Amino acid sequence: MHPLVNIAVSAARTAGNFISRSIDRVDTLTIESKGRNDFVTQVDRSAEAEIIKVIRKAYPQHAVLGEETGASGDNEVVWIIDPLDGTTNFLHGLPHFAVSIGIQVRGKLEHGVIYAPSTQDLYIATRGGGATLNNRKIRGSTAKELDSALIGTGIPIKPELLDAYLPMLKTIASNSAGIRRAGSAALDLAYVAAGRLDGFFELGLKPWDMAAGIVLVQEAGGTVTELYDPRGDVMKTGHILAAPHKLHAQLSDALRGAAQPIVPASE
Ligand code: IPD
Ligand code: CA
Ligand code: CA
């Protein structure tokens, strides 16, 4: 295992164990709202602090981009962290959430670790080294046709994204085998890597939702693109489409055919 991945796994497990211990006291947590339907608790913050502690101990000079603490440090290695992806699920006692740690080296995503504490599933990918789930190699699904594919998605909250999104949802709902909205983008991507979902799309994600999952999907033989512009930078826009190679073009055509421009709400 690459030394960076070793540390990422240790950090993800530490945070994951902390989150698992905290689920019994969800009732006692103070829930703050960062925006409409965007909640954060002390568990999110403490989990991120635990992760950063593990990273800093091993690599004090590395940079970090964390959902809760933002960007810190200036280095060619950047750790991109979502300490708890699926906070809304966590708050409702729905055991579907994950710790996500992606590692970028000189601007390129190189490693991804996603850990789901409830199932103890550990997903790891390193560029050029393949992807694993609990130490076994994984590949994306062999689905070739949209009409038999199960597609994961996330439903945006922002009105301008929702307007653009709903026609896409309609197209995929009418032309696929089904849609799942499970509530953790990191796990959605991990599931595409593991072949549990045949594809995934969402608008307006943040770098920490996607970083680790992108490496996982790519190393499992899948394709990840910017949904509106396949040559665009998905880490910048957050509009993501991930699917196995053979299904990607079909999904992309269907989504882009239905896509509406995103019109920012006027002030
Ligand atoms: C959210 C989850 C959700 C996605 C949202 C994300 P959080 O992350 O990944 O599935 O639809 O866009 O913000 O807030 O639970 O870390
Ligand atoms: Ca997230
Ligand atoms: Ca989060």
Short mmCIF file of C-alpha atoms and ligand atoms in Angstrom, two decimals:
data_model
loop_
_atom_site.label_atom_id
_atom_site.label_comp_id
_atom_site.label_asym_id
_atom_site.label_seq_id
_atom_site.Cartn_x
_atom_site.Cartn_y
_atom_site.Cartn_z
CA MET A 1 0.00 0.00 0.00
CA HIS A 2 1.28 3.49 -0.84
CA PRO A 3 2.45 5.30 2.32
CA LEU A 4 -0.02 8.15 1.72
CA VAL A 5 -2.86 5.63 1.48
CA ASN A 6 -1.73 3.98 4.68
CA ILE A 7 -2.17 7.26 6.52
CA ALA A 8 -5.47 7.98 4.75
CA VAL A 9 -6.84 4.60 5.85
CA SER A 10 -5.74 5.13 9.40
CA ALA A 11 -7.33 8.63 9.44
CA ALA A 12 -10.57 7.37 7.86
CA ARG A 13 -10.89 4.52 10.36
CA THR A 14 -10.18 6.80 13.31
CA ALA A 15 -12.87 9.25 12.18
CA GLY A 16 -15.27 6.45 11.24
CA ASN A 17 -14.98 4.84 14.68
CA PHE A 18 -15.60 8.20 16.30
CA ILE A 19 -18.72 8.74 14.15
CA SER A 20 -20.02 5.23 15.00
CA ARG A 21 -19.63 5.93 18.71
CA SER A 22 -21.47 9.24 18.27
CA ILE A 23 -24.57 7.83 16.57
CA ASP A 24 -26.09 6.88 19.93
CA ARG A 25 -26.03 10.47 21.10
CA VAL A 26 -27.47 12.13 17.98
CA ASP A 27 -30.36 13.38 20.18
CA THR A 28 -27.94 15.40 22.28
CA LEU A 29 -26.09 17.09 19.39
CA THR A 30 -26.48 20.74 18.53
CA ILE A 31 -27.37 20.88 14.87
CA GLU A 32 -26.32 24.03 13.07
CA SER A 33 -27.48 24.96 9.61
CA LYS A 34 -24.86 26.14 7.09
CA GLY A 35 -27.67 26.86 4.64
CA ARG A 36 -31.01 25.38 3.72
CA ASN A 37 -30.84 21.62 4.35
CA ASP A 38 -27.10 21.86 4.96
CA PHE A 39 -26.48 20.73 8.49
CA VAL A 40 -23.34 20.39 10.53
CA THR A 41 -22.74 19.06 14.00
CA GLN A 42 -19.85 18.77 16.41
CA VAL A 43 -19.44 15.23 15.09
CA ASP A 44 -18.59 16.52 11.59
CA ARG A 45 -16.11 19.01 13.07
CA SER A 46 -14.48 16.59 15.51
CA ALA A 47 -14.21 13.88 12.84
CA GLU A 48 -12.39 16.34 10.57
CA ALA A 49 -10.10 17.38 13.43
CA GLU A 50 -9.22 13.70 14.05
CA ILE A 51 -8.41 13.19 10.37
CA ILE A 52 -6.23 16.29 10.18
CA LYS A 53 -4.40 15.26 13.36
CA VAL A 54 -3.44 11.91 11.81
CA ILE A 55 -2.34 13.57 8.55
CA ARG A 56 -0.33 16.34 10.24
CA LYS A 57 1.47 13.85 12.45
CA ALA A 58 2.74 11.96 9.40
CA TYR A 59 3.01 14.85 6.92
CA PRO A 60 3.13 18.20 8.72
CA GLN A 61 3.99 20.06 5.52
CA HIS A 62 1.07 18.82 3.40
CA ALA A 63 -1.90 21.02 2.47
CA VAL A 64 -5.48 20.23 3.47
CA LEU A 65 -8.85 21.12 1.99
CA GLY A 66 -11.49 20.09 4.49
CA GLU A 67 -15.22 20.66 4.30
CA GLU A 68 -15.39 22.02 7.84
CA THR A 69 -12.06 23.86 8.14
CA GLY A 70 -11.43 24.97 4.55
CA ALA A 71 -8.01 25.23 2.92
CA SER A 72 -4.79 25.29 4.92
CA GLY A 73 -1.14 24.93 3.98
CA ASP A 74 0.60 25.29 0.65
CA ASN A 75 2.07 22.12 -0.77
CA GLU A 76 1.99 20.00 -3.91
CA VAL A 77 0.14 17.34 -1.90
CA VAL A 78 -3.41 18.31 -0.93
CA TRP A 79 -5.66 16.12 1.22
CA ILE A 80 -9.32 16.68 0.29
CA ILE A 81 -11.53 15.65 3.17
CA ASP A 82 -15.23 15.10 3.79
CA PRO A 83 -15.24 13.88 7.40
CA LEU A 84 -18.89 12.80 7.28
CA ASP A 85 -20.59 12.51 3.90
CA GLY A 86 -24.26 11.90 4.52
CA THR A 87 -24.81 14.12 7.57
CA THR A 88 -28.58 14.22 7.01
CA ASN A 89 -28.71 10.41 7.04
CA PHE A 90 -26.55 10.34 10.18
CA LEU A 91 -28.85 12.79 11.94
CA HIS A 92 -31.85 10.59 11.15
CA GLY A 93 -30.15 7.40 12.28
CA LEU A 94 -29.98 6.14 8.70
CA PRO A 95 -26.76 4.10 8.68
CA HIS A 96 -25.60 5.25 5.24
CA PHE A 97 -22.72 7.72 5.46
CA ALA A 98 -18.98 7.71 4.96
CA VAL A 99 -15.63 9.31 5.54
CA SER A 100 -14.04 10.40 2.28
CA ILE A 101 -10.37 11.30 1.79
CA GLY A 102 -8.90 12.10 -1.62
CA ILE A 103 -5.26 12.97 -2.22
CA GLN A 104 -4.19 15.31 -4.99
CA VAL A 105 -0.55 15.49 -6.03
CA ARG A 106 0.55 18.38 -8.27
CA GLY A 107 -3.07 19.08 -9.19
CA LYS A 108 -3.92 15.48 -10.08
CA LEU A 109 -6.13 13.17 -8.03
CA GLU A 110 -3.91 10.19 -7.17
CA HIS A 111 -5.49 8.32 -4.24
CA GLY A 112 -8.94 7.84 -2.78
CA VAL A 113 -10.14 6.24 0.45
CA ILE A 114 -13.81 5.96 1.44
CA TYR A 115 -14.83 4.27 4.67
CA ALA A 116 -18.43 3.46 5.61
CA PRO A 117 -18.45 2.93 9.40
CA SER A 118 -21.84 1.18 9.54
CA THR A 119 -20.76 -1.66 7.25
CA GLN A 120 -17.03 -1.27 7.84
CA ASP A 121 -16.60 -1.24 4.08
CA LEU A 122 -13.26 0.24 3.08
CA TYR A 123 -12.78 1.38 -0.51
CA ILE A 124 -9.26 2.23 -1.70
CA ALA A 125 -7.88 3.35 -5.05
CA THR A 126 -4.48 4.49 -6.25
CA ARG A 127 -3.93 5.80 -9.76
CA GLY A 128 -2.54 2.97 -11.87
CA GLY A 129 -2.98 0.49 -9.02
CA GLY A 130 -6.67 -0.40 -9.32
CA ALA A 131 -9.49 -0.15 -6.81
CA THR A 132 -10.41 -2.42 -3.92
CA LEU A 133 -13.27 -3.00 -1.51
CA ASN A 134 -12.06 -4.64 1.70
CA ASN A 135 -8.85 -5.67 -0.07
CA ARG A 136 -10.60 -7.33 -3.02
CA LYS A 137 -10.31 -5.86 -6.51
CA ILE A 138 -13.45 -4.16 -7.76
CA ARG A 139 -14.62 -3.26 -11.26
CA GLY A 140 -17.57 -1.19 -12.38
CA SER A 141 -20.63 -2.97 -13.73
CA THR A 142 -20.76 -4.45 -17.22
CA ALA A 143 -24.03 -2.67 -18.02
CA LYS A 144 -24.15 -1.50 -21.61
CA GLU A 145 -27.74 -0.32 -21.95
CA LEU A 146 -29.46 2.43 -20.03
CA ASP A 147 -32.79 0.63 -19.95
CA SER A 148 -31.38 -2.09 -17.67
CA ALA A 149 -29.19 0.22 -15.59
CA LEU A 150 -29.67 1.27 -11.95
CA ILE A 151 -28.62 4.88 -11.56
CA GLY A 152 -27.68 6.76 -8.39
CA THR A 153 -28.25 10.47 -8.04
CA GLY A 154 -28.57 13.35 -5.59
CA ILE A 155 -31.38 15.90 -5.68
CA PRO A 156 -30.15 19.47 -5.44
CA ILE A 157 -31.60 21.96 -2.99
CA LYS A 158 -30.69 25.24 -4.70
CA PRO A 159 -33.67 26.31 -6.86
CA GLU A 160 -31.56 27.09 -9.94
CA LEU A 161 -29.94 23.64 -9.79
CA LEU A 162 -33.27 21.93 -9.14
CA ASP A 163 -34.83 23.54 -12.22
CA ALA A 164 -31.92 22.34 -14.36
CA TYR A 165 -31.96 18.92 -12.72
CA LEU A 166 -35.61 17.87 -12.86
CA PRO A 167 -35.76 17.29 -16.64
CA MET A 168 -32.67 15.05 -16.32
CA LEU A 169 -34.31 13.09 -13.53
CA LYS A 170 -37.39 12.62 -15.71
CA THR A 171 -35.35 11.33 -18.65
CA ILE A 172 -33.36 8.87 -16.57
CA ALA A 173 -36.43 7.74 -14.61
CA SER A 174 -38.24 6.95 -17.86
CA ASN A 175 -35.33 5.28 -19.61
CA SER A 176 -33.49 3.28 -16.93
CA ALA A 177 -34.22 0.34 -14.62
CA GLY A 178 -34.48 2.70 -11.65
CA ILE A 179 -33.04 5.55 -9.65
CA ARG A 180 -31.64 5.62 -6.11
CA ARG A 181 -31.10 8.72 -3.94
CA ALA A 182 -29.20 7.29 -0.99
CA GLY A 183 -27.78 10.50 0.51
CA SER A 184 -24.00 10.13 0.31
CA ALA A 185 -22.30 11.18 -2.92
CA ALA A 186 -19.03 9.58 -1.81
CA LEU A 187 -20.76 6.21 -1.36
CA ASP A 188 -22.67 6.67 -4.63
CA LEU A 189 -19.31 6.93 -6.41
CA ALA A 190 -17.87 4.02 -4.43
CA TYR A 191 -20.91 1.96 -5.45
CA VAL A 192 -20.34 2.79 -9.13
CA ALA A 193 -16.74 1.61 -8.65
CA ALA A 194 -17.98 -1.62 -7.06
CA GLY A 195 -20.65 -2.24 -9.71
CA ARG A 196 -23.50 -1.85 -7.22
CA LEU A 197 -24.79 1.12 -9.19
CA ASP A 198 -24.45 1.34 -12.97
CA GLY A 199 -23.99 5.10 -12.97
CA PHE A 200 -24.28 8.27 -10.91
CA PHE A 201 -25.02 11.90 -11.63
CA GLU A 202 -25.49 14.99 -9.50
CA LEU A 203 -25.24 18.76 -9.86
CA GLY A 204 -23.38 21.19 -7.63
CA LEU A 205 -21.19 18.86 -5.58
CA LYS A 206 -18.11 20.10 -3.73
CA PRO A 207 -14.53 18.82 -4.21
CA TRP A 208 -14.64 16.88 -0.92
CA ASP A 209 -17.79 14.99 -2.01
CA MET A 210 -16.05 13.74 -5.15
CA ALA A 211 -12.25 13.61 -4.79
CA ALA A 212 -11.84 10.07 -3.45
CA GLY A 213 -14.78 8.67 -5.42
CA ILE A 214 -13.44 9.93 -8.75
CA VAL A 215 -10.19 7.96 -8.34
CA LEU A 216 -12.20 4.91 -7.29
CA VAL A 217 -14.48 4.99 -10.33
CA GLN A 218 -11.61 5.61 -12.75
CA GLU A 219 -9.48 2.84 -11.26
CA ALA A 220 -12.44 0.47 -11.43
CA GLY A 221 -12.57 1.03 -15.19
CA GLY A 222 -15.15 3.79 -15.26
CA THR A 223 -15.33 7.25 -16.74
CA VAL A 224 -15.98 10.45 -14.80
CA THR A 225 -16.80 13.69 -16.60
CA GLU A 226 -18.27 17.10 -16.12
CA LEU A 227 -21.93 16.53 -16.89
CA TYR A 228 -22.56 19.54 -19.18
CA ASP A 229 -19.15 19.63 -20.85
CA PRO A 230 -17.24 16.33 -21.02
CA ARG A 231 -13.99 18.29 -21.38
CA GLY A 232 -14.77 20.57 -18.44
CA ASP A 233 -13.32 20.34 -14.94
CA VAL A 234 -15.76 18.45 -12.73
CA MET A 235 -13.80 19.31 -9.58
CA LYS A 236 -14.52 22.98 -10.33
CA THR A 237 -18.22 22.88 -11.31
CA GLY A 238 -19.34 19.88 -9.23
CA HIS A 239 -21.69 18.70 -12.01
CA ILE A 240 -20.68 15.07 -12.20
CA LEU A 241 -21.42 12.03 -14.33
CA ALA A 242 -19.75 8.72 -13.46
CA ALA A 243 -20.36 5.39 -15.19
CA PRO A 244 -18.60 2.37 -16.64
CA HIS A 245 -17.04 3.14 -20.04
CA LYS A 246 -19.68 1.34 -22.08
CA LEU A 247 -22.63 3.10 -20.49
CA HIS A 248 -21.10 6.53 -20.07
CA ALA A 249 -21.74 7.84 -23.60
CA GLN A 250 -25.39 6.77 -23.52
CA LEU A 251 -25.97 8.33 -20.13
CA SER A 252 -24.15 11.48 -21.15
CA ASP A 253 -26.27 11.84 -24.31
CA ALA A 254 -29.50 11.29 -22.35
CA LEU A 255 -28.57 13.78 -19.62
CA ARG A 256 -27.20 16.44 -21.92
CA GLY A 257 -30.23 16.06 -24.18
CA ALA A 258 -32.48 16.87 -21.23
CA ALA A 259 -30.20 19.39 -19.51
CA GLN A 260 -31.43 22.90 -18.97
CA PRO A 261 -28.95 25.73 -18.52
CA ILE A 262 -28.33 26.70 -14.92
CA VAL A 263 -29.70 30.19 -14.48
CA PRO A 264 -28.38 31.74 -11.27
CA ALA A 265 -31.13 33.22 -9.14
CA SER A 266 -31.12 37.01 -9.41
CA GLU A 267 -30.24 38.86 -6.20
C1 IPD B 1 -24.04 15.69 0.86
C2 IPD B 1 -24.24 14.26 0.40
C3 IPD B 1 -25.46 14.16 -0.50
C4 IPD B 1 -25.37 15.10 -1.67
C5 IPD B 1 -25.15 16.52 -1.21
C6 IPD B 1 -23.91 16.59 -0.32
P1 IPD B 1 -22.85 16.11 3.25
O1 IPD B 1 -22.86 15.80 1.64
O2 IPD B 1 -23.13 13.80 -0.33
O3 IPD B 1 -25.64 12.86 -1.02
O4 IPD B 1 -26.57 15.04 -2.40
O5 IPD B 1 -24.99 17.35 -2.34
O6 IPD B 1 -23.73 17.92 0.14
O7 IPD B 1 -23.39 17.48 3.43
O8 IPD B 1 -23.68 15.07 3.89
O9 IPD B 1 -21.39 15.99 3.57
CA CA B 2 -20.45 15.74 1.44
CA CA B 3 -19.84 16.37 5.08
#
